[in-house]
Structures are given as C-alpha cells and as structure tokens.
Short mmCIF file of C-alpha atoms in Angstrom, two decimals:
data_model
loop_
_atom_site.label_atom_id
_atom_site.label_comp_id
_atom_site.label_asym_id
_atom_site.label_seq_id
_atom_site.Cartn_x
_atom_site.Cartn_y
_atom_site.Cartn_z
CA UNK C 1 55.01 31.50 54.18
CA UNK C 2 54.31 34.88 52.59
CA UNK C 3 52.62 34.85 49.19
CA UNK C 4 51.75 37.40 46.54
CA UNK C 5 49.20 36.37 43.92
CA UNK C 6 48.66 38.37 40.75
CA UNK C 7 46.19 37.48 38.08
CA UNK C 8 44.88 38.45 34.66
CA UNK C 9 41.57 36.68 34.03
CA UNK C 10 38.65 37.19 31.69
CA UNK C 11 36.16 39.77 32.97
CA UNK C 12 33.55 36.99 33.26
CA UNK C 13 35.60 35.31 36.00
CA UNK C 14 37.17 38.39 37.61
CA UNK C 15 34.72 38.77 40.50
CA UNK C 16 34.72 35.04 41.29
CA UNK C 17 38.53 34.99 41.57
CA UNK C 18 38.61 38.21 43.62
CA UNK C 19 35.90 37.03 46.04
CA UNK C 20 37.63 33.65 46.43
CA UNK C 21 41.06 35.14 47.16
CA UNK C 22 39.60 37.66 49.65
CA UNK C 23 38.77 34.68 51.88
CA UNK C 24 42.48 33.91 52.32
CA UNK C 25 44.59 37.00 51.58
CA UNK C 26 44.61 40.79 51.75
CA UNK C 27 43.47 42.61 48.62
CA UNK C 28 46.35 44.98 47.88
CA UNK C 29 45.08 46.49 44.61
CA UNK C 30 43.39 45.41 41.41
CA UNK C 31 44.38 41.82 40.65
CA UNK C 32 46.94 41.62 43.49
CA UNK C 33 46.55 39.73 46.78
CA UNK C 34 49.12 39.17 49.51
CA UNK C 35 49.40 37.51 52.91
CA UNK C 36 50.72 34.82 55.22
CA UNK C 37 49.50 31.26 54.64
CA UNK C 38 50.56 27.75 55.50
CA UNK C 39 51.78 25.41 52.78
CA UNK C 40 48.52 23.44 53.04
CA UNK C 41 46.46 26.62 52.75
CA UNK C 42 48.45 27.66 49.67
CA UNK C 43 47.64 24.34 48.01
CA UNK C 44 43.98 24.91 48.88
CA UNK C 45 44.14 28.37 47.29
CA UNK C 46 45.86 27.05 44.17
CA UNK C 47 43.29 24.27 43.71
CA UNK C 48 40.43 26.72 44.23
CA UNK C 49 41.81 29.15 41.68
CA UNK C 50 42.32 26.34 39.16
CA UNK C 51 38.63 25.52 39.53
CA UNK C 52 37.62 29.11 38.77
CA UNK C 53 39.79 30.02 35.79
CA UNK C 54 40.18 28.86 32.21
CA UNK C 55 43.82 27.80 32.04
CA UNK C 56 43.85 28.29 28.26
CA UNK C 57 42.76 31.92 28.58
CA UNK C 58 43.65 33.21 32.08
CA UNK C 59 46.91 33.71 33.94
CA UNK C 60 47.67 33.53 37.67
CA UNK C 61 51.15 33.97 39.14
CA UNK C 62 52.00 32.95 42.72
CA UNK C 63 55.16 34.35 44.31
CA UNK C 64 56.18 32.92 47.67
CA UNK C 65 58.93 33.42 50.21
CA UNK C 66 59.45 31.54 53.44
CA UNK C 67 59.93 34.65 55.52
CA UNK C 68 58.36 38.02 54.81
CA UNK C 69 61.58 39.67 55.98
CA UNK C 70 63.15 38.45 52.73
CA UNK C 71 60.62 40.44 50.72
CA UNK C 72 61.24 44.12 50.10
CA UNK C 73 58.19 46.21 49.32
CA UNK C 74 58.22 49.76 48.04
CA UNK C 75 55.10 51.75 47.30
CA UNK C 76 55.31 54.29 44.49
CA UNK C 77 52.24 56.47 44.38
CA UNK C 78 49.27 56.07 46.68
CA UNK C 79 48.86 52.57 48.18
CA UNK C 80 45.41 51.06 47.77
CA UNK C 81 45.52 49.78 51.36
CA UNK C 82 46.77 51.32 54.56
CA UNK C 83 50.37 50.20 55.21
CA UNK C 84 49.31 49.17 58.74
CA UNK C 85 47.08 46.52 57.14
CA UNK C 86 49.99 45.02 55.22
CA UNK C 87 51.42 42.00 57.00
#
C-alpha cells in the first residue's frame, strides 16, 4: 500500500517525529513523508507516531491507496527530492 503522511506537531516533538518516520518512508519535504508499506508496517508506524505526539496539540494525517498507480502526483516548483527517488 502507498501512504502519504503529513504532520503539524509542536516544535518540541518535530525532530522525534521526523527521525521516526525516516526509518519507514521517504522524506519528501518539510512535514511530508511518502512510501510503500505493508498494512502491518502502517499499523506499526501509526502506533509509533501516537507514542511521540500529544494528540490534544498535534495533528498527523495518513493518506493511503492500495496501488500507487491510483495516485496522481504533480510537482509545482522545485521538488525537495529527486523524482527518481520517489516510489
């Protein structure tokens, strides 16, 4: 499954969330990660993020599609990663 995770967390937790997500997904730009994961791995990611954030103060959104071919992506401006690195 292909997932995109975007987040808005307090600056105190920002690095912890970024470092955690880098273990599983590609860092696309500030506060945006993307990649292919299994359903079990996604649950692992979600549980890990829940342990790092304050759910009363922070926000994390997980978008998922079964097949990346169903996801259209269009870069406007300069991408933060090389398109060849995008799954």
